[in-house]
Each structure stands twice: as structure tokens, then as C-alpha cells.
CSV table of N, CA, C and O in Angstrom, one decimal:
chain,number,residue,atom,x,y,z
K,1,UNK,N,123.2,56.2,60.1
K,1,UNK,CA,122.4,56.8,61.2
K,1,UNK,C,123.1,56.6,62.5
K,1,UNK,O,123.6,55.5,62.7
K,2,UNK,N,123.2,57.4,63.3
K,2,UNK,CA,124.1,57.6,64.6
K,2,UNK,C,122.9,56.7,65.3
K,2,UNK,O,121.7,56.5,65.2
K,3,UNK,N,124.3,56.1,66.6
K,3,UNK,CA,123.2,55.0,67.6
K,3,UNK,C,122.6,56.2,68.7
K,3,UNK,O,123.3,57.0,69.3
K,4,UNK,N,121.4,55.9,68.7
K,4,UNK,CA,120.7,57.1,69.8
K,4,UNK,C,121.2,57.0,71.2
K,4,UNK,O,121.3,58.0,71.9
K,5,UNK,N,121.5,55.6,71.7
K,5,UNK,CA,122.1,55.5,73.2
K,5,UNK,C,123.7,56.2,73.2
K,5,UNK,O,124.0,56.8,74.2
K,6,UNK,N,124.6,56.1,72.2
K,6,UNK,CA,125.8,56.8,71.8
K,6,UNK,C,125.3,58.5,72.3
K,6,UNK,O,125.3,58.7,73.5
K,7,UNK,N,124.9,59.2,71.7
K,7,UNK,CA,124.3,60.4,71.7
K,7,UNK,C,123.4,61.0,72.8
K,7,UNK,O,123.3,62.2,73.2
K,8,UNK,N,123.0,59.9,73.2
K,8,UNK,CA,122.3,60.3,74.8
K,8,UNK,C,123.3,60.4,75.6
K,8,UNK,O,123.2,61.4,76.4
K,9,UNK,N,124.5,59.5,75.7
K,9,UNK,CA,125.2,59.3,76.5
K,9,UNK,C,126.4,60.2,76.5
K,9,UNK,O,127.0,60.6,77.5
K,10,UNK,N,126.7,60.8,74.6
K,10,UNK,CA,127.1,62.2,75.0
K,10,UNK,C,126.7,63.1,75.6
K,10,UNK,O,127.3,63.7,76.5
K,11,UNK,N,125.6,63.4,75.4
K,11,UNK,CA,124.5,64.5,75.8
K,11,UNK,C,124.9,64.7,77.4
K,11,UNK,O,125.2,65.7,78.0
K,12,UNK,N,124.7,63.6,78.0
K,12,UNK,CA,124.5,63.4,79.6
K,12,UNK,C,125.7,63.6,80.1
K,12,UNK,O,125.7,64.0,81.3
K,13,UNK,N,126.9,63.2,79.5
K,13,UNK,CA,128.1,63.3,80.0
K,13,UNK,C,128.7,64.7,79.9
K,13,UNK,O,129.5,65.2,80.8
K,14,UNK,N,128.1,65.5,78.7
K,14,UNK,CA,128.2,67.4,79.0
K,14,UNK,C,127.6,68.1,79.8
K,14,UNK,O,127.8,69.2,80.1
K,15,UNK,N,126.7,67.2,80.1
K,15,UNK,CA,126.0,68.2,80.7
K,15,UNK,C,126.1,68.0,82.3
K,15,UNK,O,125.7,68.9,83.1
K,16,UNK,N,126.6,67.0,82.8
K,16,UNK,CA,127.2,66.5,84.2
K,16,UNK,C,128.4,67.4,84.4
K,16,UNK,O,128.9,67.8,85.5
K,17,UNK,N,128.8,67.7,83.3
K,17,UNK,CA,130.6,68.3,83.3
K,17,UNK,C,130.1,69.9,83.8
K,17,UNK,O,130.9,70.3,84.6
K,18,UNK,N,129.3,70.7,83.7
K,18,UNK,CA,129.0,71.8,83.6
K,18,UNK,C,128.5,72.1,85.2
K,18,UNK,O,128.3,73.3,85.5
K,19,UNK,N,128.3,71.1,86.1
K,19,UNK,CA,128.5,71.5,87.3
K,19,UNK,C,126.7,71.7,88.3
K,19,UNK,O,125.7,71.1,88.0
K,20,UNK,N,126.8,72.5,89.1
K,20,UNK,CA,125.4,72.9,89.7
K,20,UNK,C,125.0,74.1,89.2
K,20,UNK,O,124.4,74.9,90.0
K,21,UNK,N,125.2,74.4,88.0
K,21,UNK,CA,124.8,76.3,87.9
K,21,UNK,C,123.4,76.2,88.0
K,21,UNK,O,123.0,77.2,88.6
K,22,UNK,N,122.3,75.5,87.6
K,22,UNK,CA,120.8,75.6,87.5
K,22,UNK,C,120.6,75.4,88.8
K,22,UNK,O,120.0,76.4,89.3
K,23,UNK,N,120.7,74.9,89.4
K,23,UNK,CA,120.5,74.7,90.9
K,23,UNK,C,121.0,75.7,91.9
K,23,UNK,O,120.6,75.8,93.1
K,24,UNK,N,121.7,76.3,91.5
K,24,UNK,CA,122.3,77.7,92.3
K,24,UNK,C,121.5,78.9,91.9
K,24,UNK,O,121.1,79.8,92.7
K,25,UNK,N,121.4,78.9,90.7
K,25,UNK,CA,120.7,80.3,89.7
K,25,UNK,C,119.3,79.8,90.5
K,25,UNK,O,119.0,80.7,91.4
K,26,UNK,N,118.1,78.7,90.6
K,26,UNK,CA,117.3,78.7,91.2
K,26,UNK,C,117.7,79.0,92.7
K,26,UNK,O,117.0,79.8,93.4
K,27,UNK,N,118.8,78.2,93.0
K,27,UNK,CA,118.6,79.0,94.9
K,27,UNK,C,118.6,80.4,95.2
K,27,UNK,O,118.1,81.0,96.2
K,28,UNK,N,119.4,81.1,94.3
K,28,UNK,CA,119.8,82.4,94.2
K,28,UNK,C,118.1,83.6,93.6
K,28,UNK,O,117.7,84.8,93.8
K,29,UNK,N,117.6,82.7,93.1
K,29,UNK,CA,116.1,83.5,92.5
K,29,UNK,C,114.9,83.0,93.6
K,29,UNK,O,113.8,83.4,93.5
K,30,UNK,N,115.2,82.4,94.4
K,30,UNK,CA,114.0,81.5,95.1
K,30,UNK,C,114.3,82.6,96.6
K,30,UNK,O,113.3,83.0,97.3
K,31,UNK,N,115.7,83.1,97.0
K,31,UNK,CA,116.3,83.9,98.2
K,31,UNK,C,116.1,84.8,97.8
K,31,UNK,O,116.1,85.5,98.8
K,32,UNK,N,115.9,85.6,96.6
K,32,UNK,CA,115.9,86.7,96.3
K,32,UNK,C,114.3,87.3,96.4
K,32,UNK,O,114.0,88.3,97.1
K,33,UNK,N,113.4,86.5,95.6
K,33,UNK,CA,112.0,86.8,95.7
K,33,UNK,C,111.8,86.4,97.5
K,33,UNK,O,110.8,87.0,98.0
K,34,UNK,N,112.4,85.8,98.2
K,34,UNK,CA,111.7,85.9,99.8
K,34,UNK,C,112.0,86.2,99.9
K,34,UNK,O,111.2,86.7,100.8
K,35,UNK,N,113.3,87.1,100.0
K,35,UNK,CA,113.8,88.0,100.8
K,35,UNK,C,113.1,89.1,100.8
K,35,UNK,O,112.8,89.5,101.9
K,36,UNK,N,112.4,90.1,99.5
K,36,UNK,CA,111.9,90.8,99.3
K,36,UNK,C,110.2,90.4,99.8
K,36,UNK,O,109.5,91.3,100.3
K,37,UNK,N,109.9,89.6,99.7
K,37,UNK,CA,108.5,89.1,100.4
K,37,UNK,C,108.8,89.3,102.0
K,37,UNK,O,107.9,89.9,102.6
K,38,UNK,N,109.8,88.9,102.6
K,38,UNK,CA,110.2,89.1,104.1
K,38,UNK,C,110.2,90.6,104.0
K,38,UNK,O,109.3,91.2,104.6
K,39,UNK,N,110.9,91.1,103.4
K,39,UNK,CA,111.1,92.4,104.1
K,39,UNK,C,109.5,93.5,104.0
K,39,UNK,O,109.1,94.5,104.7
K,40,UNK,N,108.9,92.7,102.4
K,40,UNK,CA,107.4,93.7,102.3
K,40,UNK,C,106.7,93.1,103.4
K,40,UNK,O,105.7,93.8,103.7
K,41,UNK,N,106.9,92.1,104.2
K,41,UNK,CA,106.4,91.4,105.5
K,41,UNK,C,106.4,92.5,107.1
K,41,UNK,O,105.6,93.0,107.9
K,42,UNK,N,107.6,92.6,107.0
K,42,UNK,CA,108.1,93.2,108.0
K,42,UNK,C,108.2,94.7,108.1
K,42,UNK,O,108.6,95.3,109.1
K,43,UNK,N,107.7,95.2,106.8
K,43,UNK,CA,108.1,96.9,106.6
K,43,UNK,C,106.7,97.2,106.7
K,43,UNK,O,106.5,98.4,107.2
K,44,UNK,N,105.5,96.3,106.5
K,44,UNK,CA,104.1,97.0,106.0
K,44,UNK,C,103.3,97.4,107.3
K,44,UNK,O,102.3,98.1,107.4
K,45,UNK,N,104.0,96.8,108.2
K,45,UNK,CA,103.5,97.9,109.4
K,45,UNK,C,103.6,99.3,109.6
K,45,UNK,O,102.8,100.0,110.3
K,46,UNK,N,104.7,99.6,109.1
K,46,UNK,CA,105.4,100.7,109.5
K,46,UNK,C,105.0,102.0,109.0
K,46,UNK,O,105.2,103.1,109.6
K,47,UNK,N,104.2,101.8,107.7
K,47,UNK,CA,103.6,102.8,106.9
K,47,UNK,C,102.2,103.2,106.8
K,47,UNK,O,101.3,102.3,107.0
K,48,UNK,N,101.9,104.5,106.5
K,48,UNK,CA,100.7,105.0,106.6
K,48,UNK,C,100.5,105.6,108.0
K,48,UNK,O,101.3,105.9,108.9
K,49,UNK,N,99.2,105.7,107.8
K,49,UNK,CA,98.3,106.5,109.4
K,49,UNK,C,97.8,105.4,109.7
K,49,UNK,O,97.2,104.9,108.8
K,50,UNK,N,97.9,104.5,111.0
K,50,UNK,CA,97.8,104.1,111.6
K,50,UNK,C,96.4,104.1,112.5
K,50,UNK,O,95.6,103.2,112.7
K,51,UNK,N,96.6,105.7,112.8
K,51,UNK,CA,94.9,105.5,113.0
K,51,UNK,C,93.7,105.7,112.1
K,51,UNK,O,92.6,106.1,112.5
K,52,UNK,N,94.0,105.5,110.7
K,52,UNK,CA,92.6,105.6,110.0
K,52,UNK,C,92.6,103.7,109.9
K,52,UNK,O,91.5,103.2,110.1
K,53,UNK,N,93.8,103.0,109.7
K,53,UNK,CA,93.5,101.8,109.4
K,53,UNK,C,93.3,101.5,110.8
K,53,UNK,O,92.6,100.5,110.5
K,54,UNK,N,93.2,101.5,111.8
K,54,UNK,CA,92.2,101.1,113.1
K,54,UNK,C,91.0,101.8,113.1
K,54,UNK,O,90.4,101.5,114.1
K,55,UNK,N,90.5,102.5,112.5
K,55,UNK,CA,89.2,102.8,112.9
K,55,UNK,C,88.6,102.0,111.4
K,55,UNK,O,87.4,101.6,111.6
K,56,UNK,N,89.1,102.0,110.2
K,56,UNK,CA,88.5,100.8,109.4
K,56,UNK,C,88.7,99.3,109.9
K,56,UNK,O,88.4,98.4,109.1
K,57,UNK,N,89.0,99.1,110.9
K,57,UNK,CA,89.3,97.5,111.6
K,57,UNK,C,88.3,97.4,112.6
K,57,UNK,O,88.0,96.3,113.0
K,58,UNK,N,87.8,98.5,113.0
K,58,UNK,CA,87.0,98.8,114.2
K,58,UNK,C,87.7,98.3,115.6
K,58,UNK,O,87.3,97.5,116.4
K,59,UNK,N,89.2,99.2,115.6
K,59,UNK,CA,89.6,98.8,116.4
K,59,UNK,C,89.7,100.4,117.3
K,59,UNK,O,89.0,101.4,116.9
K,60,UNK,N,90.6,100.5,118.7
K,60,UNK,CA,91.0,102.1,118.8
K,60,UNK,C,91.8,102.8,118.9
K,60,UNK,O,92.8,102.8,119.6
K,61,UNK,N,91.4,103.8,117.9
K,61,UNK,CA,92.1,104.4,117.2
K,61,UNK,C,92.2,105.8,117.9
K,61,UNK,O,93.1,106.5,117.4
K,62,UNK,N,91.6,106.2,118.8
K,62,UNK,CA,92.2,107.1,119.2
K,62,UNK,C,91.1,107.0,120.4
K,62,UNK,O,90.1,106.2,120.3
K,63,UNK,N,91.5,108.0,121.8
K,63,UNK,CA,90.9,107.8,122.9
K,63,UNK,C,89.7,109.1,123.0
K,63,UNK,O,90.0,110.3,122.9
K,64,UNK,N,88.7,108.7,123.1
K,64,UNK,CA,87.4,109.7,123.3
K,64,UNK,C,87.1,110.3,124.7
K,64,UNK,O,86.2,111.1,124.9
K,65,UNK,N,87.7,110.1,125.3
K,65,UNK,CA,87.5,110.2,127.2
K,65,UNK,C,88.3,111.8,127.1
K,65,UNK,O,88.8,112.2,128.2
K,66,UNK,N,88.6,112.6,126.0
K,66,UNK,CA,89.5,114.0,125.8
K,66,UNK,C,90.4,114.0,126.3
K,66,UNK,O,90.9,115.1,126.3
K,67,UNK,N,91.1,112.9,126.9
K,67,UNK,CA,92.6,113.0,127.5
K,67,UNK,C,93.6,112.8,126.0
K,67,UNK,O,93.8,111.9,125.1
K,68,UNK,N,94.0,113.9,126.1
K,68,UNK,CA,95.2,113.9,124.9
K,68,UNK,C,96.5,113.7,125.2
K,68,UNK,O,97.1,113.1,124.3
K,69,UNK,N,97.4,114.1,126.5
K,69,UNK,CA,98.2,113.8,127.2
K,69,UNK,C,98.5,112.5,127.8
K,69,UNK,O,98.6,112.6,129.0
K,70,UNK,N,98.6,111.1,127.2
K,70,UNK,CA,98.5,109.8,127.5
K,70,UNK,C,99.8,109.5,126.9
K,70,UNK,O,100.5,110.0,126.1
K,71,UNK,N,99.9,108.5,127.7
K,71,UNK,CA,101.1,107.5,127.1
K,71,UNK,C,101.3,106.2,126.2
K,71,UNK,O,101.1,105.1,126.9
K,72,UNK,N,101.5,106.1,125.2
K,72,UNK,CA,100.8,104.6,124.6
K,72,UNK,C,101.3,103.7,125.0
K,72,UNK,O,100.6,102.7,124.7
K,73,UNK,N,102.4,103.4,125.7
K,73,UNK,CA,102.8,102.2,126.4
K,73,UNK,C,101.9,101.9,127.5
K,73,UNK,O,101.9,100.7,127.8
K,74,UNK,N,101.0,102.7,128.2
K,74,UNK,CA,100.3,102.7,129.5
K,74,UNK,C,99.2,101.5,129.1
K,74,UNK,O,98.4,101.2,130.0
């Protein structure tokens, strides 16, 4: 019967030899899913009508005073 501390101590000595790849493959999947979370962050303004989602926010969404010639920076 093989000594189990022998065999551990192979075990750990292969597996030391093979470097940081799990640690990289995790940094590499951990940047990849935020990055894609950042960008669904930063894109989700950009889309749709604008003024239906402010008038379901009860915010405003468009000006009632019939001036249609305005400036939205104003």
C-alpha cells in the first residue's frame, strides 16, 4: 500500500508546476461578465422612447404650455 503523505506530496508538487492558469481563467471570466454588466450599465439609457418612460415615472415628459419650439438644454 503506497504512503499517503508520498502521494499528496506528489499531487501538490504537480500541481504547483502548472503555474496560475485558474486564477487567470477566473480573472479573465470575472472582466468579462463586468465588463458586459458596465456596458448594459451605461448603454440602457440610451434606448427606447424616452418620453413614455417619464411619463410612467411621473416625471416630464413633454411640455403642456403648447410651446413646441424649446430647447432642452434651456
Amino acid at each position: 500500500m503506497p504512503d499517503t503523505a508520498e502521494a499528496a506530496a506528489a499531487l501538490l508538487a504537480g500541481a504547483a508546476a502548472q503555474g496560475a492558469g485558474d486564477t487567470l481563467r477566473i480573472v479573465l471570466l470575472v472582466s468579462l461578465v463586468g465588463g458586459a454588466l458596465l456596458a448594459w450599465f451605461l448603454l440602457r439609457g440610451y434606448g427606447g422612447d424616452d418620453a413614455d418612460a417619464a411619463d410612467a415615472a411621473g416625471g416630464p415628459a413633454s411640455r403642456t404650455d403648447g410651446d413646441t419650439d424649446h430647447d432642452a438644454n434651456a
